[in-house]
CSV table of C-alpha atoms in Angstrom, one decimal:
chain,number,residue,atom,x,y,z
A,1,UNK,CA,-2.4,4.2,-17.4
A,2,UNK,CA,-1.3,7.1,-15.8
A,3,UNK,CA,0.9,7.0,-13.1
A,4,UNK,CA,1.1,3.9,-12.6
A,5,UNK,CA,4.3,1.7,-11.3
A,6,UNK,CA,4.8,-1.6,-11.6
A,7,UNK,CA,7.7,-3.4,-9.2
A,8,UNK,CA,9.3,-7.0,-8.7
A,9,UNK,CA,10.8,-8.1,-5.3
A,10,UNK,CA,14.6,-8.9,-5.5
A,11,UNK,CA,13.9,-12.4,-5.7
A,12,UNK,CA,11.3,-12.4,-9.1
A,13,UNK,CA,14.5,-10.5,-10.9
A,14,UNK,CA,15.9,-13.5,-12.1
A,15,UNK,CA,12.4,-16.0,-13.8
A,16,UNK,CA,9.7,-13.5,-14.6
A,17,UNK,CA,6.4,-14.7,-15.4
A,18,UNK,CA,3.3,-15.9,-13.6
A,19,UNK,CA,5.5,-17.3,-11.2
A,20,UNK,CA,7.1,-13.9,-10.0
A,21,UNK,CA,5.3,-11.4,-7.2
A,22,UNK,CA,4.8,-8.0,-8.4
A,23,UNK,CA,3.3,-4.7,-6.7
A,24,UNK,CA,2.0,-2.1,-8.2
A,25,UNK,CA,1.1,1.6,-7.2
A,26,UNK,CA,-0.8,4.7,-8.7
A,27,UNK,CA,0.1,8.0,-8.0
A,28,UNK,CA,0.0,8.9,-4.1
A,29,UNK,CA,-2.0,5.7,-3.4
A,30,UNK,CA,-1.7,2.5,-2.1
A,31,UNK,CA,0.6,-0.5,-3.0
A,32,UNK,CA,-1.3,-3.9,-3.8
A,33,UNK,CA,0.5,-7.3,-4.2
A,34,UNK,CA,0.0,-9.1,-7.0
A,35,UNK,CA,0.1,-13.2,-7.3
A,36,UNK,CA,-1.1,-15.6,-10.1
A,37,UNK,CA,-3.4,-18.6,-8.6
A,38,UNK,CA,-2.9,-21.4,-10.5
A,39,UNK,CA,-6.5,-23.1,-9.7
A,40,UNK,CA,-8.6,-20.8,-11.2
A,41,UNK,CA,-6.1,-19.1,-13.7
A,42,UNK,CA,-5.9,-14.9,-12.4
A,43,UNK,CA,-4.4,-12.6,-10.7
A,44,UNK,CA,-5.1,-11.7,-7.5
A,45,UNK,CA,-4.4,-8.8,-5.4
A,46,UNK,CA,-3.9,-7.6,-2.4
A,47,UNK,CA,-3.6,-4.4,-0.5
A,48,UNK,CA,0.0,-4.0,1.2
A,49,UNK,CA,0.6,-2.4,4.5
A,50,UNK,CA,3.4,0.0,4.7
A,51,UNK,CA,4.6,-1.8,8.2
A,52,UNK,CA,4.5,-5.0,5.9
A,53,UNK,CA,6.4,-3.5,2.6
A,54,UNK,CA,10.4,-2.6,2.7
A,55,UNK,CA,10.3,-0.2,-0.4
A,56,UNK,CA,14.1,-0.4,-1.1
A,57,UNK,CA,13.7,-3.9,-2.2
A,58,UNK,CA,11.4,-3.1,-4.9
A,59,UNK,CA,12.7,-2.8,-7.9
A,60,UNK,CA,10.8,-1.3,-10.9
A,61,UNK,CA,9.2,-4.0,-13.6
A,62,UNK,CA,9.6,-2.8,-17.2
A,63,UNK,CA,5.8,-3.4,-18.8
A,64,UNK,CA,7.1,-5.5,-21.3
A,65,UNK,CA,8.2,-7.6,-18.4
A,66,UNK,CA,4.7,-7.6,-16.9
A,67,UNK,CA,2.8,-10.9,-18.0
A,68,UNK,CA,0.1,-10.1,-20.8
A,69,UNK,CA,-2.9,-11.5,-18.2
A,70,UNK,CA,-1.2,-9.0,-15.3
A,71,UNK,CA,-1.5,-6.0,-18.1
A,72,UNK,CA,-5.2,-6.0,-18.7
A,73,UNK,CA,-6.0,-7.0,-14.8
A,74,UNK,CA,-4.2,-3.9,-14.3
A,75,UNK,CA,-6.2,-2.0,-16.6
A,76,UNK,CA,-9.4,-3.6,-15.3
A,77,UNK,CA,-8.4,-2.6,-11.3
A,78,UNK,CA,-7.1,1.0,-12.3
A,79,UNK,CA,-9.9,2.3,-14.3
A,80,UNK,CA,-9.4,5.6,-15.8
């Protein structure tokens, strides 16, 4: 995907998983939050206001670090 970045908050550094938080943004456009619900198994997103979002604490996810599952739901909400 082009463009795309994928980000942990400072406190996911440390246990990475389906536990952590991540964010993602493409290009220019908005940031979304990303959390695993454990009930019905996905991810789930949600669009993040700038007001709400403190960019310097972001820090950037290698992919390898991003769960398999959080890969292809990317894929799916960032079509091409």
């Amino acid at each position: 995907m082009r463009d795309l970045r994928v980000y942990l908050g400072p406190s996911d550094m440390e246990g990475l998983g389906e536990s952590a938080t991540f964010y993602s943004q493409r290009a220019d456009g908005p940031y979304y939050r990303w959390l695993y619900v454990e009930g019905p198994g996905h991810w789930r997103f949600s669009r993040v206001h700038m007001s709400r979002l403190t960019l310097r604490v972001l820090c950037v996810a290698r992919w390898e670090a991003v769960p398999a599952a959080l890969q292809a739901r990317l894929g799916e909400h960032y079509l091409e």
